[in-house]
Amino acid sequence: MVDRVRRFFAERGVLEVDTPVLQDGANLDHGVQPFRCGDRFLPTSPEHALKRLVAAYRQDIWTLAPAFRSGERGRRHQPEFRMLEWYRLGWDDQRIAEETVEVLRTITGLSGQVERLSWHRAWERAGLDPDAVQAQDGFSREERLDLLLTERIEPALGRDVWTVLCDYPTSGAAQARLGRDAQGRLVAARFEVYRDGIELANGYHECVDAAELLARHQAELAGHPGCTLDRPFHAMMAEGFPDCAGVAVGFDRAVMLGLGLGDVAATMAFPHSGAES
Amino acid sequence: MTSIPISDISKGYKLIFDNYPWIVIEVNFVKPGKGNAFYKTRVKNLVTGNVLEKTIRGGEKVDTADVSDADMTYLYSDANGYVFMNQTDYEQMTVPLKVVGDSKDFLIENMECQVTLWNGEPIQIQLPNTVTMEIEYTEPAVKGDTQSRVMKPAKLKGTGATVPVPIFCAIGDKIMINTETREFKGRTDK
């Protein structure tokens, strides 16, 4: 499967690169806790290092790199896993989403059409109105939306098709730029790819606004105790980051899907089954 | 009582919330991309037996319950309840009727049971899966029909409980009963 990925990118002129395992500051993605390692952090994805390479060399690049996320352990999560991540200069989220499905077909051997589905339409299809969701049972509105998404919406996505869930609300922008959807709503240029109810990839038309991204990361610091900003990353953004699209595929999940396994740990020689220390 | 991160729990852990001890039957981690992390658990109340689904935020801590199982021998019942002897330290303990519940129907002297203790107090007893008891009274047996699925009531010696038995059973027969389902499992050789 790794060989097939390597050939796929070689044929398209995308350069394979390596990224470091220790980084100066933390990735500050919502709900994702990094491991601290001395005065450094383990990457929760190779995103920051890859973006610094994109900015420095103005070249399409890809990597298959280890990623670490504290406290994540379940049928589809492991605290250590591999992320397949790549960047395409001058592309937007829609174009890289199509390539993402091609990569996923290559890894898994599964065929199937592509279905683009907006975040709002996915809720409608499940008979739910996201605007009507209220805080309940001690969970905030935002948390209730996440729970409903995992319980009622995600399981129905990607049934015999590759579902590209797109046009996310701005609150879930992460590192995507903002834009308008067909209805004129302000949305994030972000997508996820689902197959058989499993989330496999997350991509963006990348936010290039350094001040905007710094503000988003600063807002996340409160939810990441002990974490510090990745200063070299933000310094790069301030100097100028090119227009590009990027996507990250949970490689082990794609392997799980391709092999028809029910648990991501079954794809690993050394899964973390017990409690984390 | 100790607090541990929710990410450390797995099936079989015993937790305290809502003033009850609960055992974790199932736990799964869910998290939509770039969303909040949750642990979805199914837990069983060790006192009432209620099962419910409980969702806990990733990163939260939970309180573990001081719950243990002790091997005990049933001795006798009195006005206060059912008296057991701990096989480890030979201490006697009275388990109230509300904890023994329907298990009383199959509780005969010198039976070895497992008693679940929470903070040292009994909250549940677990009988052996199968017990052998003697029929004290039942209607006369129908001879020859040993394949019959036709049942009749039989009163058990020692507890006075009534269970359904096949019509070929007679007074004085020793029969095996599944304590969970209360079903007749067979006769022992006389």
Short mmCIF file of C-alpha atoms in Angstrom, two decimals:
data_model
loop_
_atom_site.label_atom_id
_atom_site.label_comp_id
_atom_site.label_asym_id
_atom_site.label_seq_id
_atom_site.Cartn_x
_atom_site.Cartn_y
_atom_site.Cartn_z
CA MET A 1 0.00 0.00 0.00
CA VAL A 2 2.89 2.37 0.79
CA ASP A 3 4.48 1.42 -2.54
CA ARG A 4 1.27 2.27 -4.39
CA VAL A 5 1.15 5.69 -2.68
CA ARG A 6 4.81 6.35 -3.51
CA ARG A 7 4.20 5.52 -7.20
CA PHE A 8 1.05 7.66 -7.25
CA PHE A 9 2.90 10.78 -6.13
CA ALA A 10 6.05 10.07 -8.16
CA GLU A 11 3.94 9.89 -11.34
CA ARG A 12 2.46 13.30 -10.50
CA GLY A 13 5.73 15.04 -9.63
CA VAL A 14 4.98 15.44 -5.95
CA LEU A 15 8.19 15.25 -3.93
CA GLU A 16 8.47 12.95 -0.91
CA VAL A 17 9.88 14.68 2.18
CA ASP A 18 10.66 13.80 5.79
CA THR A 19 9.44 15.86 8.75
CA PRO A 20 10.86 16.00 12.29
CA VAL A 21 9.30 14.13 15.22
CA LEU A 22 10.19 16.82 17.76
CA GLN A 23 8.81 20.28 17.15
CA ASP A 24 9.35 23.59 18.93
CA GLY A 25 5.70 24.39 19.57
CA ALA A 26 2.45 22.50 19.63
CA ASN A 27 -0.10 21.86 16.90
CA LEU A 28 -3.20 23.58 18.28
CA ASP A 29 -6.09 21.76 16.66
CA HIS A 30 -9.39 21.79 18.50
CA GLY A 31 -9.94 18.70 20.65
CA VAL A 32 -6.51 17.24 19.86
CA GLN A 33 -3.98 17.07 22.71
CA PRO A 34 -0.28 16.73 21.85
CA PHE A 35 2.26 14.80 23.89
CA ARG A 36 4.90 16.94 25.56
CA CYS A 37 8.45 15.70 25.30
CA GLY A 38 10.85 17.70 27.48
CA ASP A 39 10.59 21.27 26.23
CA ARG A 40 9.36 20.08 22.81
CA PHE A 41 6.13 18.58 21.45
CA LEU A 42 5.39 15.54 19.34
CA PRO A 43 3.48 16.47 16.18
CA THR A 44 -0.26 15.66 16.11
CA SER A 45 0.19 15.86 12.33
CA PRO A 46 3.17 16.87 10.12
CA GLU A 47 1.22 19.99 9.02
CA HIS A 48 3.49 22.69 10.46
CA ALA A 49 6.75 21.23 9.14
CA LEU A 50 5.23 20.54 5.71
CA LYS A 51 3.87 24.07 5.43
CA ARG A 52 7.31 25.48 6.30
CA LEU A 53 8.78 23.36 3.49
CA VAL A 54 6.05 24.50 1.07
CA ALA A 55 6.79 28.14 1.93
CA ALA A 56 10.58 27.67 1.59
CA TYR A 57 10.71 25.60 -1.64
CA ARG A 58 7.38 26.42 -3.40
CA GLN A 59 7.07 22.77 -4.38
CA ASP A 60 4.27 20.14 -4.18
CA ILE A 61 5.30 17.75 -1.39
CA TRP A 62 4.00 14.71 0.47
CA THR A 63 5.01 12.63 3.51
CA LEU A 64 3.95 9.57 5.41
CA ALA A 65 4.85 10.58 8.96
CA PRO A 66 4.16 9.37 12.50
CA ALA A 67 1.61 11.45 14.42
CA PHE A 68 0.87 11.38 18.14
CA ARG A 69 -2.32 12.32 19.97
CA SER A 70 -2.63 12.03 23.72
CA GLY A 71 -5.70 10.34 25.20
CA GLU A 72 -7.02 8.91 21.91
CA ARG A 73 -7.72 5.21 22.07
CA GLY A 74 -10.67 3.44 20.50
CA ARG A 75 -11.66 1.32 17.52
CA ARG A 76 -10.64 4.10 15.14
CA HIS A 77 -8.03 5.88 17.25
CA GLN A 78 -4.56 5.15 18.52
CA PRO A 79 -2.25 7.56 20.37
CA GLU A 80 0.39 6.85 17.70
CA PHE A 81 -0.47 6.46 14.02
CA ARG A 82 0.70 7.49 10.56
CA MET A 83 -0.48 10.51 8.65
CA LEU A 84 -0.31 10.70 4.88
CA GLU A 85 -0.28 14.41 4.14
CA TRP A 86 0.37 16.45 1.00
CA TYR A 87 0.21 19.99 -0.40
CA ARG A 88 -0.63 21.25 -3.89
CA LEU A 89 0.36 24.80 -4.89
CA GLY A 90 -2.38 26.86 -6.53
CA TRP A 91 -5.05 24.21 -5.93
CA ASP A 92 -8.29 24.70 -3.99
CA ASP A 93 -10.11 22.39 -1.59
CA GLN A 94 -12.39 20.94 -4.28
CA ARG A 95 -9.54 19.92 -6.57
CA ILE A 96 -7.47 18.32 -3.81
CA ALA A 97 -10.60 16.54 -2.50
CA GLU A 98 -10.91 14.80 -5.87
CA GLU A 99 -7.24 13.76 -5.74
CA THR A 100 -7.74 12.58 -2.15
CA VAL A 101 -10.42 10.15 -3.31
CA GLU A 102 -8.01 8.89 -6.02
CA VAL A 103 -5.35 8.30 -3.36
CA LEU A 104 -7.89 6.51 -1.13
CA ARG A 105 -8.97 4.31 -4.07
CA THR A 106 -5.27 3.53 -4.64
CA ILE A 107 -4.67 2.56 -1.01
CA THR A 108 -7.88 0.63 -0.34
CA GLY A 109 -8.62 -0.85 -3.76
CA LEU A 110 -12.25 0.22 -3.25
CA SER A 111 -14.10 1.77 -6.17
CA GLY A 112 -17.18 3.96 -5.87
CA GLN A 113 -18.32 7.37 -7.06
CA VAL A 114 -17.60 10.68 -5.35
CA GLU A 115 -20.47 12.44 -3.60
CA ARG A 116 -20.03 16.05 -2.53
CA LEU A 117 -22.23 16.87 0.44
CA SER A 118 -22.29 20.17 2.29
CA TRP A 119 -22.18 20.09 6.07
CA HIS A 120 -25.65 21.70 6.24
CA ARG A 121 -27.12 19.27 3.70
CA ALA A 122 -25.76 16.30 5.71
CA TRP A 123 -27.73 17.50 8.74
CA GLU A 124 -30.87 18.00 6.66
CA ARG A 125 -30.52 14.51 5.21
CA ALA A 126 -30.41 13.09 8.75
CA GLY A 127 -33.59 15.03 9.57
CA LEU A 128 -31.76 17.36 11.92
CA ASP A 129 -31.53 21.13 12.12
CA PRO A 130 -28.13 22.18 13.48
CA ASP A 131 -29.45 25.64 14.29
CA ALA A 132 -32.03 24.09 16.64
CA VAL A 133 -29.46 22.15 18.69
CA GLN A 134 -29.20 23.49 22.25
CA ALA A 135 -26.91 22.83 25.19
CA GLN A 136 -28.21 19.75 27.03
CA ASP A 137 -27.23 17.15 29.69
CA GLY A 138 -24.28 19.27 30.82
CA PHE A 139 -22.84 19.49 27.31
CA SER A 140 -22.45 22.77 25.44
CA ARG A 141 -24.19 23.39 22.10
CA GLU A 142 -20.90 22.83 20.29
CA GLU A 143 -20.37 19.53 22.11
CA ARG A 144 -23.94 18.44 21.35
CA LEU A 145 -23.32 19.15 17.66
CA ASP A 146 -20.21 16.94 17.77
CA LEU A 147 -22.09 14.13 19.55
CA LEU A 148 -24.98 14.27 17.08
CA LEU A 149 -22.49 14.28 14.22
CA THR A 150 -20.86 11.07 15.48
CA GLU A 151 -24.18 9.39 16.38
CA ARG A 152 -26.58 10.42 13.64
CA ILE A 153 -24.66 11.77 10.67
CA GLU A 154 -21.25 10.13 10.28
CA PRO A 155 -22.55 6.51 10.30
CA ALA A 156 -24.64 7.25 7.18
CA LEU A 157 -21.81 8.87 5.22
CA GLY A 158 -19.83 7.11 2.50
CA ARG A 159 -22.17 4.14 2.00
CA ASP A 160 -20.89 2.64 -1.29
CA VAL A 161 -19.60 6.09 -2.28
CA TRP A 162 -16.77 8.39 -1.28
CA THR A 163 -18.55 11.20 0.56
CA VAL A 164 -16.75 14.54 0.53
CA LEU A 165 -18.29 16.50 3.38
CA CYS A 166 -17.60 20.16 2.61
CA ASP A 167 -18.56 23.77 3.36
CA TYR A 168 -18.01 23.47 7.11
CA PRO A 169 -19.31 26.16 9.48
CA THR A 170 -16.72 28.83 10.24
CA SER A 171 -16.42 27.59 13.86
CA GLY A 172 -14.83 24.42 12.46
CA ALA A 173 -12.46 26.22 10.09
CA ALA A 174 -9.25 25.01 11.81
CA GLN A 175 -6.55 26.07 9.29
CA ALA A 176 -8.87 26.57 6.30
CA ARG A 177 -9.67 29.89 4.66
CA LEU A 178 -13.22 31.24 4.70
CA GLY A 179 -15.47 31.66 1.68
CA ARG A 180 -19.09 31.77 0.57
CA ASP A 181 -21.16 28.71 -0.32
CA ALA A 182 -23.84 28.56 -3.06
CA GLN A 183 -26.39 30.06 -0.65
CA GLY A 184 -24.04 32.91 0.23
CA ARG A 185 -23.35 31.57 3.73
CA LEU A 186 -19.89 32.23 5.15
CA VAL A 187 -18.27 28.78 5.32
CA ALA A 188 -14.83 27.25 5.78
CA ALA A 189 -13.03 25.86 2.70
CA ARG A 190 -12.55 22.59 4.49
CA PHE A 191 -13.61 19.02 3.62
CA GLU A 192 -13.48 15.54 5.06
CA VAL A 193 -13.73 12.29 3.14
CA TYR A 194 -15.86 9.43 4.51
CA ARG A 195 -16.26 5.84 3.45
CA ASP A 196 -18.43 3.28 5.29
CA GLY A 197 -19.08 5.87 8.02
CA ILE A 198 -15.35 6.24 8.65
CA GLU A 199 -13.66 9.61 8.50
CA LEU A 200 -10.50 9.16 6.45
CA ALA A 201 -9.19 12.57 5.40
CA ASN A 202 -9.33 16.23 6.31
CA GLY A 203 -8.25 18.96 3.92
CA TYR A 204 -8.30 22.70 3.37
CA HIS A 205 -7.90 25.44 0.90
CA GLU A 206 -5.25 26.78 3.23
CA CYS A 207 -5.64 29.96 5.22
CA VAL A 208 -2.78 32.28 4.19
CA ASP A 209 -3.72 35.12 6.54
CA ALA A 210 -0.97 35.03 9.22
CA ALA A 211 -2.82 37.26 11.70
CA GLU A 212 -6.05 35.26 11.34
CA LEU A 213 -4.25 31.93 11.90
CA LEU A 214 -2.30 33.29 14.87
CA ALA A 215 -5.57 34.49 16.43
CA ARG A 216 -7.16 31.05 15.92
CA HIS A 217 -4.17 29.33 17.57
CA GLN A 218 -4.11 31.81 20.45
CA ALA A 219 -7.81 31.10 21.04
CA GLU A 220 -6.99 27.36 21.23
CA LEU A 221 -4.27 27.80 23.88
CA ALA A 222 -6.86 27.83 26.69
CA GLY A 223 -7.99 24.34 25.67
CA HIS A 224 -4.42 23.05 25.47
CA PRO A 225 -2.90 23.33 28.96
CA GLY A 226 0.89 23.33 28.95
CA CYS A 227 1.11 23.96 25.21
CA THR A 228 2.96 26.82 23.53
CA LEU A 229 2.64 28.36 20.07
CA ASP A 230 4.87 26.97 17.32
CA ARG A 231 6.80 30.22 16.83
CA PRO A 232 8.87 29.21 13.75
CA PHE A 233 5.61 28.18 12.07
CA HIS A 234 3.90 31.51 12.75
CA ALA A 235 7.09 33.39 11.71
CA MET A 236 6.91 31.56 8.35
CA MET A 237 3.22 32.50 7.98
CA ALA A 238 4.06 36.15 8.67
CA GLU A 239 6.70 36.11 5.91
CA GLY A 240 4.18 34.76 3.44
CA PHE A 241 2.58 31.41 2.75
CA PRO A 242 1.62 30.62 -0.88
CA ASP A 243 -1.89 29.88 -2.12
CA CYS A 244 -2.28 26.11 -1.85
CA ALA A 245 -4.47 23.23 -0.71
CA GLY A 246 -3.43 20.52 1.73
CA VAL A 247 -4.93 17.29 3.01
CA ALA A 248 -4.15 14.69 5.67
CA VAL A 249 -5.23 11.05 5.43
CA GLY A 250 -5.29 8.78 8.46
CA PHE A 251 -3.19 6.14 6.75
CA ASP A 252 -3.87 3.33 9.21
CA ARG A 253 -7.63 3.85 8.92
CA ALA A 254 -7.36 3.63 5.13
CA VAL A 255 -5.39 0.37 5.57
CA MET A 256 -8.10 -0.87 7.99
CA LEU A 257 -10.78 -0.10 5.41
CA GLY A 258 -8.82 -1.68 2.56
CA LEU A 259 -8.30 -4.89 4.53
CA GLY A 260 -11.89 -4.97 5.80
CA LEU A 261 -10.83 -4.83 9.46
CA GLY A 262 -13.00 -3.39 12.22
CA ASP A 263 -10.31 -1.96 14.45
CA VAL A 264 -7.39 0.27 13.53
CA ALA A 265 -5.24 -1.54 16.13
CA ALA A 266 -5.53 -4.70 13.99
CA THR A 267 -3.45 -2.98 11.26
CA MET A 268 -0.56 -2.29 13.63
CA ALA A 269 2.27 -4.52 14.81
CA PHE A 270 2.50 -2.59 18.08
CA PRO A 271 -0.87 -1.06 18.95
CA HIS A 272 -1.35 0.70 22.26
CA SER A 273 -4.06 -1.38 23.90
CA GLY A 274 -3.69 -0.56 27.58
CA ALA A 275 -3.97 2.69 29.46
CA GLU A 276 -1.52 5.39 28.52
CA SER A 277 1.04 6.29 31.10
CA MET B 1 -11.68 6.72 46.14
CA THR B 2 -9.18 7.67 43.44
CA SER B 3 -9.60 9.92 40.42
CA ILE B 4 -8.16 8.73 37.12
CA PRO B 5 -8.23 10.19 33.59
CA ILE B 6 -11.13 8.86 31.54
CA SER B 7 -8.60 7.74 28.90
CA ASP B 8 -7.26 5.18 31.41
CA ILE B 9 -10.51 3.28 31.88
CA SER B 10 -11.43 0.12 30.05
CA LYS B 11 -14.02 -2.63 30.32
CA GLY B 12 -14.37 -3.93 33.88
CA TYR B 13 -13.40 -0.69 35.64
CA LYS B 14 -15.64 0.28 38.55
CA LEU B 15 -16.63 3.93 38.83
CA ILE B 16 -18.67 6.08 41.20
CA PHE B 17 -21.15 8.69 40.10
CA ASP B 18 -24.67 9.69 41.17
CA ASN B 19 -23.78 8.09 44.55
CA TYR B 20 -23.69 4.59 43.05
CA PRO B 21 -20.93 2.19 42.02
CA TRP B 22 -21.00 1.25 38.31
CA ILE B 23 -19.06 -1.29 36.29
CA VAL B 24 -17.92 -0.35 32.78
CA ILE B 25 -19.34 -2.85 30.25
CA GLU B 26 -18.17 -1.10 27.11
CA VAL B 27 -16.11 1.95 26.28
CA ASN B 28 -15.43 3.64 22.96
CA PHE B 29 -13.64 6.81 22.00
CA VAL B 30 -15.36 9.09 19.49
CA LYS B 31 -14.21 12.35 18.00
CA PRO B 32 -15.32 14.04 14.83
CA GLY B 33 -12.40 15.58 12.90
CA LYS B 34 -11.34 18.87 14.54
CA GLY B 35 -14.19 18.39 17.00
CA ASN B 36 -14.42 17.54 20.67
CA ALA B 37 -13.33 14.16 22.02
CA PHE B 38 -15.71 11.96 24.01
CA TYR B 39 -15.67 8.57 25.66
CA LYS B 40 -18.98 6.79 25.21
CA THR B 41 -19.47 4.16 27.86
CA ARG B 42 -22.12 1.61 28.80
CA VAL B 43 -22.17 1.13 32.53
CA LYS B 44 -24.11 -1.13 34.86
CA ASN B 45 -25.21 -0.04 38.30
CA LEU B 46 -23.79 -2.61 40.73
CA VAL B 47 -26.60 -2.04 43.24
CA THR B 48 -29.73 -1.75 41.09
CA GLY B 49 -28.51 -3.57 37.96
CA ASN B 50 -29.62 -0.66 35.75
CA VAL B 51 -27.63 -0.28 32.55
CA LEU B 52 -27.16 3.12 30.99
CA GLU B 53 -25.05 4.90 28.42
CA LYS B 54 -22.88 7.64 29.76
CA THR B 55 -20.87 10.06 27.66
CA ILE B 56 -17.81 11.60 29.26
CA ARG B 57 -15.65 14.39 27.81
CA GLY B 58 -12.14 13.43 26.78
CA GLY B 59 -9.65 14.82 29.31
CA GLU B 60 -12.07 14.57 32.25
CA LYS B 61 -11.34 12.56 35.37
CA VAL B 62 -13.59 9.91 36.88
CA ASP B 63 -13.77 8.52 40.42
CA THR B 64 -13.07 4.84 40.82
CA ALA B 65 -15.18 2.82 43.24
CA ASP B 66 -13.67 0.71 46.02
CA VAL B 67 -15.51 -2.43 44.95
CA SER B 68 -14.26 -5.98 45.48
CA ASP B 69 -15.57 -9.52 45.33
CA ALA B 70 -15.18 -11.91 48.29
CA ASP B 71 -15.73 -15.69 48.34
CA MET B 72 -18.18 -16.45 51.14
CA THR B 73 -20.09 -19.43 52.51
CA TYR B 74 -23.78 -19.07 53.35
CA LEU B 75 -24.48 -20.15 56.93
CA TYR B 76 -28.06 -19.32 57.99
CA SER B 77 -30.71 -16.63 57.88
CA ASP B 78 -32.09 -14.67 60.81
CA ALA B 79 -34.33 -11.68 61.39
CA ASN B 80 -31.68 -9.27 60.06
CA GLY B 81 -30.91 -11.12 56.86
CA TYR B 82 -28.62 -13.80 55.51
CA VAL B 83 -25.41 -14.60 57.36
CA PHE B 84 -22.28 -15.45 55.33
CA MET B 85 -18.74 -16.34 56.37
CA ASN B 86 -15.79 -14.89 54.50
CA GLN B 87 -13.60 -17.81 53.38
CA THR B 88 -10.44 -15.72 53.71
CA ASP B 89 -10.68 -14.33 57.23
CA TYR B 90 -13.65 -16.37 58.62
CA GLU B 91 -15.43 -13.15 59.58
CA GLN B 92 -19.22 -13.33 59.50
CA MET B 93 -21.33 -10.79 57.67
CA THR B 94 -25.09 -10.26 57.45
CA VAL B 95 -26.38 -9.53 53.94
CA PRO B 96 -29.82 -7.86 54.01
CA LEU B 97 -32.74 -9.42 52.11
CA LYS B 98 -32.94 -6.54 49.63
CA VAL B 99 -29.37 -7.30 48.50
CA VAL B 100 -29.95 -11.06 48.31
CA GLY B 101 -33.16 -10.52 46.32
CA ASP B 102 -34.45 -13.47 44.31
CA SER B 103 -31.20 -15.36 44.96
CA LYS B 104 -32.81 -16.37 48.27
CA ASP B 105 -34.80 -19.03 46.38
CA PHE B 106 -31.64 -21.06 45.73
CA LEU B 107 -29.59 -20.19 48.81
CA ILE B 108 -28.99 -23.35 50.84
CA GLU B 109 -26.69 -23.83 53.80
CA ASN B 110 -22.95 -24.15 53.08
CA MET B 111 -23.36 -22.85 49.53
CA GLU B 112 -20.32 -20.96 48.28
CA CYS B 113 -21.17 -17.58 46.76
CA GLN B 114 -19.42 -14.45 45.66
CA VAL B 115 -20.37 -11.32 47.59
CA THR B 116 -19.60 -7.92 46.06
CA LEU B 117 -18.51 -5.34 48.62
CA TRP B 118 -18.54 -1.57 48.16
CA ASN B 119 -16.65 0.32 50.87
CA GLY B 120 -16.86 -2.92 52.86
CA GLU B 121 -20.66 -3.20 52.60
CA PRO B 122 -22.38 -6.01 50.64
CA ILE B 123 -24.20 -4.77 47.51
CA GLN B 124 -24.68 -7.93 45.46
CA ILE B 125 -24.39 -11.69 45.72
CA GLN B 126 -23.56 -14.06 42.91
CA LEU B 127 -24.71 -17.67 43.23
CA PRO B 128 -23.00 -20.56 41.44
CA ASN B 129 -24.37 -20.81 37.86
CA THR B 130 -26.02 -24.14 38.65
CA VAL B 131 -27.28 -25.41 41.99
CA THR B 132 -28.51 -28.88 42.96
CA MET B 133 -31.63 -28.94 45.11
CA GLU B 134 -34.14 -31.54 46.32
CA ILE B 135 -37.82 -31.49 45.40
CA GLU B 136 -39.88 -31.26 48.58
CA TYR B 137 -43.27 -31.52 46.88
CA THR B 138 -44.64 -31.92 43.37
CA GLU B 139 -47.61 -33.70 41.72
CA PRO B 140 -47.03 -37.42 41.12
CA ALA B 141 -44.57 -38.25 38.35
CA VAL B 142 -45.66 -39.41 34.90
CA LYS B 143 -43.54 -42.53 34.40
CA GLY B 144 -41.66 -43.24 31.22
CA ASP B 145 -41.91 -39.80 29.70
CA THR B 146 -38.31 -38.57 30.05
CA GLN B 147 -38.28 -36.46 26.87
CA SER B 148 -41.31 -34.42 27.79
CA ARG B 149 -41.18 -30.62 27.60
CA VAL B 150 -44.42 -30.49 29.58
CA MET B 151 -43.74 -28.78 32.89
CA LYS B 152 -45.32 -28.72 36.34
CA PRO B 153 -44.45 -26.73 39.48
CA ALA B 154 -42.15 -28.18 42.15
CA LYS B 155 -41.45 -26.83 45.62
CA LEU B 156 -37.80 -26.94 46.64
CA LYS B 157 -36.55 -28.22 49.99
CA GLY B 158 -34.72 -25.69 52.13
CA THR B 159 -36.04 -22.49 50.55
CA GLY B 160 -39.66 -23.34 49.69
CA ALA B 161 -39.25 -21.71 46.27
CA THR B 162 -41.26 -23.05 43.34
CA VAL B 163 -39.72 -23.75 39.93
CA PRO B 164 -41.10 -25.45 36.79
CA VAL B 165 -39.85 -29.02 36.27
CA PRO B 166 -40.71 -31.70 33.65
CA ILE B 167 -43.61 -33.96 34.56
CA PHE B 168 -41.38 -37.05 35.07
CA CYS B 169 -39.84 -35.53 38.25
CA ALA B 170 -40.89 -36.88 41.64
CA ILE B 171 -40.67 -35.89 45.30
CA GLY B 172 -37.16 -36.51 46.62
CA ASP B 173 -35.50 -36.06 43.19
CA LYS B 174 -32.34 -33.98 43.23
CA ILE B 175 -32.44 -31.54 40.36
CA MET B 176 -30.04 -29.02 38.83
CA ILE B 177 -31.29 -25.49 38.25
CA ASN B 178 -29.73 -22.56 36.42
CA THR B 179 -29.75 -19.77 38.99
CA GLU B 180 -29.79 -17.04 36.36
CA THR B 181 -32.76 -18.26 34.29
CA ARG B 182 -34.43 -20.45 37.00
CA GLU B 183 -34.61 -23.24 34.39
CA PHE B 184 -34.47 -26.96 35.09
CA LYS B 185 -31.17 -28.34 33.79
CA GLY B 186 -31.55 -32.05 34.63
CA ARG B 187 -31.77 -34.67 37.36
CA THR B 188 -28.69 -35.89 39.19
CA ASP B 189 -28.14 -39.66 39.45
CA LYS B 190 -29.86 -41.18 42.45
#
